[in-house]
Amino acid sequence: MIALFLRDLRLAIRAGGGFGLGLGFFLIVAVLVPLGVGPEGRTLSLIAPGILWVAALLACLLSLDRIFALDHEDGSLDLLATAPIPLEGVVTMKALAHWVTTGLPLTLASPVLALLLNLPGSGYPWLVLSLALGTPALSVIGTFGAALTVGLKRGGLLLSLLVLPLYVPTLIFGAELVKRGAAGQAVATPLLLLAGITAGAAALLPFASAAALRVNLR
Amino acid sequence: MTPPAAALAATDLAVSRGGLPVLERLTFTLHPGRALILRGPNGSGKTTLLRTIAGLQPPLAGSITAPPETIAYASHADGLKATLTVAENLAFWAQIFGTGDIDAAVDGMNLRGLLDRQAQNLSAGQKRRLGLARLLVTGRPFWLLDEPTISLDVASVALFAQVVRGHLAAGGAALIATHIDLGLPEAEVLDLAPHRARAPADGGLMGAFDEAFL
């Protein structure tokens, strides 16, 4: 299973692997929003948590259809399904590789971009924490959506429609956590709910994803 | 490789594709050391049969018995990653199947000179050879081969036949769907034409039509 994880990382950083896709999108949104909204510092710091979280969510969405589609096209997915690794392990490793190539870079880059959006100083640790806690859920839920749509040609639109409603709780609690942290309020409730969503998704969804893959491979 | 204790057997097997039955009343046994060649016109269900035996789809009726974790499946697609080198592609599958050693496969399919080349720069025949070398690194006794000789030249077909013969001699077995003569005179031939699924009115099985509405 480690071999699969390493192969996906290697594929992501090779030419055409799409490693920079999500990060580039995140960067573009965070740079363009201040230009569009204007230099009003108060407005920017008010919308910063929401903008950063929406941008991170859409950046994750951008690379979801690559998770299984490429492996399905070249036949690797059939071969992985007949390999000695359980399919649940395959989807877990795929989700992990997606998070390392998308969610982790977003989390690490977010403080720099938060500067552009004038996020209040007390919000920075909460921003990084909320993304570190929340983006794994985005990858796991997205892997489930990708498994559901794997056999479809140009399934990207359907994938987005399926996955976006499932992303909403993560978005709400993630942005709320940053907002409260920046304002110096109690953060326990959104923090625990965000962590709970991620833990629940990571524990349950690999089984659903594997079941969806089995049906789609028939 | 340890020879399998038991054979791969299909009993009164029926398979369907897209909800429609394509083959039925198939009974055969593949013993270690033997090769079985599937013959049939296009659309006769060779690929569907191989996918069913590989466990990628459930049979419509009947049963397949094989020792667990003994089947290696090679489809039309080779499962290669274009941006990985030949050595990386093979090493990946060797790790997945827990064998780790790619030297025998590299020599068997004559890939030694291509090891550092990216898969996207290989010719169609070279890709096919790499795809077949993948079977050798799985270390599994039952090979299911779907049109293995597509885009191979005469020399490579002979090389492939030699690899299959070596595999059989080591106690393996192969189920091969092919249209051409592989140069394996000892292999038995299973003609699929008499096993074509009949219409339900003639006593054939009902397909899983309702599957689409579940």
Coordinates of C-alpha atoms in Angstrom, one line a residue:
Chain A
M1 CA 0.0 0.0 0.0
I2 CA 2.9 2.3 0.7
A3 CA 4.1 1.5 -2.9
L4 CA 0.8 2.8 -4.2
F5 CA 1.0 6.0 -2.1
L6 CA 4.6 6.6 -3.3
R7 CA 3.6 6.0 -6.9
D8 CA 0.8 8.5 -6.8
L9 CA 3.1 11.1 -5.2
R10 CA 5.7 10.4 -7.9
L11 CA 3.1 10.7 -10.7
A12 CA 1.8 13.9 -9.2
I13 CA 5.1 15.7 -9.3
R14 CA 6.1 14.4 -12.7
A15 CA 5.2 16.4 -15.8
G16 CA 1.4 16.8 -16.2
G17 CA 0.7 15.3 -12.8
G18 CA -1.3 18.3 -11.6
F19 CA 0.6 18.9 -8.4
G20 CA 0.4 22.7 -8.7
L21 CA -3.2 22.8 -9.9
G22 CA -4.9 23.3 -6.6
L23 CA -2.2 25.5 -5.1
G24 CA -2.2 27.7 -8.2
F25 CA -6.0 28.1 -8.0
F26 CA -5.8 29.0 -4.3
L27 CA -3.1 31.6 -5.0
I28 CA -5.1 33.1 -7.8
V29 CA -8.3 33.5 -5.8
A30 CA -6.5 35.0 -2.8
V31 CA -4.7 37.5 -5.0
L32 CA -7.6 38.5 -7.1
V33 CA -10.2 38.9 -4.3
P34 CA -8.4 42.0 -2.7
L35 CA -8.1 43.5 -6.2
G36 CA -11.8 43.0 -6.8
V37 CA -13.1 44.0 -3.4
G38 CA -10.9 47.0 -3.0
P39 CA -8.3 48.0 -0.4
E40 CA -10.7 48.5 2.4
G41 CA -8.9 46.7 5.3
R42 CA -12.0 46.2 7.5
T43 CA -14.0 44.6 4.7
L44 CA -11.2 42.3 3.7
S45 CA -10.5 41.1 7.2
L46 CA -14.3 40.5 7.6
I47 CA -14.5 38.2 4.6
A48 CA -11.0 36.7 4.8
P49 CA -11.9 33.4 6.6
G50 CA -14.8 32.7 4.3
I51 CA -12.8 33.5 1.1
L52 CA -9.8 31.4 2.2
W53 CA -12.0 28.4 3.0
V54 CA -14.1 28.7 -0.2
A55 CA -10.9 28.9 -2.2
A56 CA -9.4 25.9 -0.5
L57 CA -12.5 23.9 -1.1
L58 CA -12.7 24.7 -4.8
A59 CA -9.0 24.1 -5.2
C60 CA -9.6 20.6 -3.8
L61 CA -12.5 20.0 -6.1
L62 CA -10.4 20.9 -9.1
S63 CA -8.2 17.8 -8.9
L64 CA -10.8 15.3 -7.7
D65 CA -11.7 13.7 -11.0
R66 CA -8.0 12.7 -11.5
I67 CA -8.1 10.4 -8.5
F68 CA -9.5 7.4 -10.3
A69 CA -10.1 8.5 -13.9
L70 CA -6.5 8.2 -15.0
D71 CA -6.1 4.8 -13.4
H72 CA -9.4 3.7 -15.0
E73 CA -8.3 4.9 -18.5
D74 CA -5.0 3.0 -18.6
G75 CA -6.4 -0.2 -16.9
S76 CA -4.5 0.1 -13.7
L77 CA -7.7 0.2 -11.7
D78 CA -8.8 -3.2 -12.9
L79 CA -5.3 -4.6 -12.1
L80 CA -5.4 -2.9 -8.6
A81 CA -8.8 -4.5 -8.0
T82 CA -7.3 -8.0 -8.6
A83 CA -4.2 -7.2 -6.6
P84 CA -3.7 -8.6 -3.1
I85 CA -4.4 -5.2 -1.5
P86 CA -8.0 -4.7 -0.3
L87 CA -9.8 -2.1 -2.4
E88 CA -10.5 -0.2 0.9
G89 CA -6.7 0.2 1.3
V90 CA -6.4 1.4 -2.3
V91 CA -9.0 4.2 -1.8
T92 CA -7.5 5.2 1.5
M93 CA -4.0 5.5 -0.1
K94 CA -5.5 7.4 -3.0
A95 CA -7.2 9.9 -0.6
L96 CA -4.0 10.3 1.4
A97 CA -2.0 11.0 -1.8
H98 CA -4.6 13.5 -2.9
W99 CA -4.4 15.2 0.5
V100 CA -0.6 15.4 0.5
T101 CA -0.6 16.8 -3.1
T102 CA -3.5 19.2 -2.5
G103 CA -4.6 19.8 1.0
L104 CA -1.2 19.9 2.7
P105 CA 0.3 22.6 0.3
L106 CA -2.9 24.7 0.7
T107 CA -2.5 24.5 4.5
L108 CA 1.1 25.5 4.4
A109 CA 0.6 28.3 1.9
S110 CA -2.5 29.7 3.7
P111 CA -0.7 32.1 6.2
V112 CA 1.0 33.9 3.3
L113 CA -2.2 34.4 1.4
A114 CA -4.1 35.4 4.6
L115 CA -1.7 38.3 4.7
L116 CA -3.1 39.5 1.4
L117 CA -6.6 39.3 2.8
N118 CA -5.7 41.2 6.0
L119 CA -6.7 38.4 8.3
P120 CA -6.4 39.6 12.0
G121 CA -3.2 38.4 13.6
S122 CA -4.9 36.2 16.1
G123 CA -6.6 34.2 13.3
Y124 CA -3.4 32.7 11.8
P125 CA -3.0 29.7 14.0
W126 CA -6.7 28.9 13.7
L127 CA -6.6 29.2 10.0
V128 CA -3.7 26.7 9.7
L129 CA -5.3 24.4 12.2
S130 CA -8.7 24.5 10.6
L131 CA -7.3 23.7 7.2
A132 CA -5.0 21.0 8.6
L133 CA -8.1 19.4 10.3
G134 CA -10.6 20.1 7.5
T135 CA -8.8 19.4 4.2
P136 CA -8.4 15.6 4.9
A137 CA -12.2 15.4 5.0
L138 CA -12.3 17.2 1.7
S139 CA -10.0 14.6 0.2
V140 CA -11.8 11.6 1.6
I141 CA -15.3 12.9 0.6
G142 CA -13.9 13.8 -2.8
T143 CA -12.4 10.3 -3.2
F144 CA -15.9 8.9 -2.6
G145 CA -17.4 11.1 -5.2
A146 CA -14.6 10.1 -7.7
A147 CA -15.3 6.5 -7.0
L148 CA -19.0 7.0 -7.7
T149 CA -18.3 8.7 -11.1
V150 CA -15.3 6.6 -12.2
G151 CA -16.8 5.0 -15.3
L152 CA -18.3 8.2 -16.7
K153 CA -16.7 10.1 -19.5
R154 CA -16.4 13.8 -18.5
G155 CA -17.9 13.0 -15.1
G156 CA -16.5 16.2 -13.6
L157 CA -19.8 18.2 -13.4
L158 CA -21.7 15.3 -11.8
L159 CA -18.8 14.8 -9.4
S160 CA -18.9 18.4 -8.4
L161 CA -22.7 18.3 -7.9
L162 CA -22.4 15.1 -5.8
V163 CA -19.6 16.3 -3.7
L164 CA -20.4 20.0 -3.0
P165 CA -23.3 19.3 -0.6
L166 CA -21.1 16.9 1.3
Y167 CA -18.4 19.6 1.6
V168 CA -20.8 22.2 3.1
P169 CA -20.5 21.2 6.8
T170 CA -16.7 21.2 6.6
L171 CA -16.8 24.7 5.0
I172 CA -19.2 26.1 7.6
F173 CA -17.3 24.8 10.6
G174 CA -13.9 25.5 9.1
A175 CA -14.7 29.1 8.3
E176 CA -16.5 29.6 11.6
L177 CA -13.4 28.3 13.5
V178 CA -11.2 30.9 11.8
K179 CA -13.7 33.7 12.2
R180 CA -14.1 33.0 16.0
G181 CA -10.4 32.5 16.4
A182 CA -9.7 35.9 14.7
A183 CA -12.2 37.6 16.9
G184 CA -10.9 36.1 20.0
Q185 CA -14.1 34.1 20.8
A186 CA -14.4 30.6 22.1
V187 CA -13.5 28.1 19.4
A188 CA -14.3 24.7 21.0
T189 CA -17.6 24.0 19.2
P190 CA -16.5 24.5 15.6
L191 CA -13.2 22.9 16.3
L192 CA -14.7 19.7 17.7
L193 CA -17.3 19.5 15.0
L194 CA -14.7 20.0 12.3
A195 CA -12.5 17.3 13.8
G196 CA -15.5 15.1 14.2
I197 CA -16.5 15.4 10.5
T198 CA -13.0 14.5 9.4
A199 CA -12.6 11.6 11.8
G200 CA -16.1 10.2 10.8
A201 CA -15.4 10.6 7.0
A202 CA -12.0 9.0 7.2
A203 CA -13.4 6.1 9.2
L204 CA -16.5 5.3 7.2
L205 CA -16.1 6.6 3.6
P206 CA -13.3 4.3 2.4
F207 CA -15.7 1.4 2.7
A208 CA -18.4 3.3 0.7
S209 CA -15.8 4.3 -1.9
A210 CA -14.6 0.7 -2.3
A211 CA -18.1 -0.5 -2.6
A212 CA -18.8 2.1 -5.3
L213 CA -15.7 1.1 -7.2
R214 CA -16.6 -2.5 -7.2
V215 CA -20.0 -1.7 -8.7
N216 CA -18.4 0.6 -11.3
L217 CA -15.7 -1.9 -12.4
R218 CA -18.2 -4.5 -13.4
Chain B
M1 CA 6.8 -20.2 -7.5
T2 CA 4.8 -22.7 -5.5
P3 CA 2.5 -24.8 -7.7
P4 CA -1.2 -24.3 -6.8
A5 CA -2.6 -27.2 -4.9
A6 CA -5.9 -27.1 -6.8
A7 CA -7.1 -26.3 -10.3
L8 CA -9.1 -23.4 -11.6
A9 CA -12.6 -24.8 -12.3
A10 CA -15.8 -23.3 -13.8
T11 CA -19.0 -25.2 -13.3
D12 CA -22.1 -24.5 -15.4
L13 CA -21.0 -20.9 -15.7
A14 CA -23.0 -18.1 -17.3
V15 CA -21.7 -14.6 -17.7
S16 CA -23.4 -11.4 -18.7
R17 CA -22.3 -8.0 -20.1
G18 CA -24.4 -4.9 -19.6
G19 CA -27.2 -7.0 -18.1
L20 CA -27.4 -9.3 -21.2
P21 CA -26.3 -12.9 -20.9
V22 CA -23.5 -13.7 -23.4
L23 CA -22.2 -17.1 -22.5
E24 CA -23.8 -20.0 -20.6
R25 CA -23.4 -23.7 -19.7
L26 CA -19.6 -23.3 -19.6
T27 CA -17.8 -26.0 -17.7
F28 CA -14.0 -26.4 -17.8
T29 CA -11.1 -27.1 -15.5
L30 CA -7.7 -25.6 -15.9
H31 CA -5.0 -27.8 -14.3
P32 CA -1.6 -26.6 -13.2
G33 CA 0.9 -26.9 -16.1
R34 CA -1.8 -26.6 -18.8
A35 CA -2.9 -23.8 -21.1
L36 CA -6.4 -23.3 -22.4
I37 CA -7.1 -21.2 -25.4
L38 CA -10.4 -19.4 -25.8
R39 CA -11.6 -19.1 -29.3
G40 CA -14.7 -17.2 -30.5
P41 CA -15.6 -14.4 -32.9
N42 CA -15.7 -10.7 -31.7
G43 CA -18.4 -10.1 -29.2
S44 CA -18.6 -13.8 -28.2
G45 CA -17.8 -12.9 -24.6
K46 CA -14.1 -13.8 -24.2
T47 CA -13.3 -10.6 -22.3
T48 CA -16.4 -10.8 -20.2
L49 CA -15.5 -14.4 -19.3
L50 CA -12.0 -13.5 -18.3
R51 CA -13.2 -10.5 -16.2
T52 CA -15.7 -12.7 -14.4
I53 CA -13.0 -15.3 -13.6
A54 CA -10.7 -12.5 -12.4
G55 CA -13.5 -11.5 -9.9
L56 CA -14.1 -8.1 -11.4
Q57 CA -17.8 -9.0 -12.0
P58 CA -20.1 -11.6 -10.5
P59 CA -21.2 -14.6 -12.7
L60 CA -24.8 -14.7 -13.8
A61 CA -25.1 -18.3 -12.8
G62 CA -22.8 -21.2 -11.9
S63 CA -19.6 -21.1 -9.9
I64 CA -15.9 -20.5 -10.2
T65 CA -13.5 -22.2 -7.9
A66 CA -9.9 -21.3 -7.6
P67 CA -7.4 -21.1 -4.7
P68 CA -7.5 -17.5 -3.3
E69 CA -5.1 -14.9 -4.5
T70 CA -3.8 -17.0 -7.4
I71 CA -5.1 -15.2 -10.5
A72 CA -3.3 -12.6 -12.5
Y73 CA -5.3 -10.8 -15.1
A74 CA -4.0 -9.0 -18.2
S75 CA -6.6 -6.9 -20.0
H76 CA -6.4 -5.1 -23.3
A77 CA -5.0 -2.1 -21.4
D78 CA -1.6 -2.6 -19.9
G79 CA -2.0 -0.4 -16.8
L80 CA 1.2 1.5 -17.5
K81 CA 1.9 5.0 -16.2
A82 CA 3.2 7.2 -19.1
T83 CA 5.5 9.3 -16.9
L84 CA 7.1 6.4 -15.0
T85 CA 10.1 4.5 -16.5
V86 CA 9.9 0.8 -17.4
A87 CA 11.8 -0.1 -14.3
E88 CA 9.5 2.0 -12.1
N89 CA 6.3 0.6 -13.6
L90 CA 7.5 -3.0 -13.1
A91 CA 8.8 -2.3 -9.6
F92 CA 5.5 -0.8 -8.6
W93 CA 3.5 -3.9 -9.5
A94 CA 6.2 -6.2 -8.0
Q95 CA 5.8 -4.3 -4.7
I96 CA 2.0 -4.4 -4.9
F97 CA 2.1 -8.2 -5.4
G98 CA 4.8 -8.5 -2.7
T99 CA 7.4 -10.2 -4.9
G100 CA 9.8 -7.3 -5.3
D101 CA 12.1 -8.9 -7.9
I102 CA 11.8 -7.7 -11.5
D103 CA 15.0 -9.2 -13.0
A104 CA 13.4 -12.4 -14.3
A105 CA 10.5 -10.4 -15.9
V106 CA 12.9 -7.9 -17.5
D107 CA 15.0 -10.7 -19.1
G108 CA 11.9 -12.8 -20.0
M109 CA 10.3 -10.1 -22.1
N110 CA 13.6 -8.7 -23.4
L111 CA 13.2 -5.3 -21.7
R112 CA 16.8 -4.9 -20.4
G113 CA 17.7 -2.1 -22.8
L114 CA 14.6 -0.1 -22.1
L115 CA 14.7 0.0 -18.3
D116 CA 15.3 3.8 -18.0
R117 CA 12.9 4.8 -20.8
Q118 CA 9.6 6.4 -19.8
A119 CA 6.6 4.3 -20.8
Q120 CA 5.2 7.2 -23.0
N121 CA 8.3 6.9 -25.2
L122 CA 7.8 3.1 -25.9
S123 CA 6.3 1.8 -29.1
A124 CA 3.0 -0.1 -28.9
G125 CA 4.7 -3.5 -29.1
Q126 CA 7.2 -2.5 -26.4
K127 CA 4.4 -1.3 -24.1
R128 CA 2.7 -4.7 -24.7
R129 CA 5.9 -6.5 -23.7
L130 CA 6.0 -4.4 -20.5
G131 CA 2.4 -5.2 -19.8
L132 CA 3.1 -8.9 -20.2
A133 CA 6.2 -8.7 -18.1
R134 CA 3.9 -7.4 -15.3
L135 CA 2.4 -10.9 -15.2
L136 CA 5.8 -12.4 -14.4
V137 CA 6.3 -10.1 -11.4
T138 CA 2.9 -11.0 -9.9
G139 CA 4.2 -14.5 -9.0
R140 CA 0.7 -15.8 -9.4
P141 CA 0.0 -19.2 -11.0
F142 CA -3.1 -18.6 -13.0
W143 CA -2.7 -16.2 -15.9
L144 CA -5.8 -14.8 -17.6
L145 CA -4.7 -13.2 -20.9
D146 CA -6.9 -11.1 -23.1
E147 CA -5.5 -10.9 -26.6
P148 CA -1.9 -10.9 -25.3
T149 CA -0.3 -10.7 -28.7
I150 CA -1.9 -7.4 -30.0
S151 CA 0.8 -5.2 -31.6
L152 CA 3.6 -7.8 -31.0
D153 CA 5.9 -8.7 -33.9
V154 CA 6.7 -12.3 -34.8
A155 CA 9.8 -12.4 -32.7
S156 CA 8.0 -11.1 -29.7
V157 CA 5.1 -13.5 -30.1
A158 CA 7.7 -16.3 -30.1
L159 CA 9.3 -14.8 -27.0
F160 CA 5.9 -14.6 -25.3
A161 CA 5.1 -18.2 -26.2
Q162 CA 8.4 -19.2 -24.6
V163 CA 7.6 -17.2 -21.5
V164 CA 4.2 -18.9 -21.3
R165 CA 5.8 -22.3 -21.8
G166 CA 8.3 -21.6 -19.0
H167 CA 5.4 -20.5 -16.8
L168 CA 3.5 -23.8 -17.5
A169 CA 6.6 -25.8 -16.8
A170 CA 7.0 -24.1 -13.4
G171 CA 3.5 -25.3 -12.5
G172 CA 1.5 -22.3 -13.6
A173 CA -1.5 -22.3 -15.9
A174 CA -2.8 -19.9 -18.5
L175 CA -6.2 -19.1 -19.9
I176 CA -5.7 -17.2 -23.2
A177 CA -8.2 -15.4 -25.4
T178 CA -6.6 -15.0 -28.8
H179 CA -7.3 -15.1 -32.5
I180 CA -3.8 -16.0 -33.8
D181 CA -1.7 -19.1 -33.5
L182 CA 0.5 -18.6 -30.5
G183 CA 2.8 -21.6 -31.3
L184 CA 1.6 -23.5 -28.3
P185 CA 0.5 -26.8 -29.9
E186 CA 0.1 -28.5 -26.5
A187 CA -2.6 -26.0 -25.4
E188 CA -6.2 -27.2 -25.4
V189 CA -8.7 -25.1 -27.3
L190 CA -12.1 -24.1 -25.9
D191 CA -14.5 -22.9 -28.6
L192 CA -17.0 -20.5 -27.2
A193 CA -19.5 -20.6 -30.1
P194 CA -21.6 -23.5 -28.8
H195 CA -21.9 -21.8 -25.4
R196 CA -23.4 -18.6 -26.7
A197 CA -26.3 -17.6 -24.5
R198 CA -29.8 -18.6 -25.9
A199 CA -32.8 -16.3 -25.8
P200 CA -34.9 -16.7 -22.7
A201 CA -37.7 -18.1 -24.9
D202 CA -35.4 -21.0 -26.0
G203 CA -34.6 -21.9 -22.4
G204 CA -31.8 -19.4 -21.8
L205 CA -31.2 -17.4 -18.7
M206 CA -32.9 -14.1 -18.0
G207 CA -30.4 -11.3 -17.9
A208 CA -30.2 -8.9 -14.9
F209 CA -32.3 -6.3 -16.7
D210 CA -33.6 -4.9 -13.4
E211 CA -30.0 -4.1 -12.4
A212 CA -30.2 -0.7 -14.2
F213 CA -33.3 0.3 -12.2
L214 CA -32.0 -0.6 -8.7

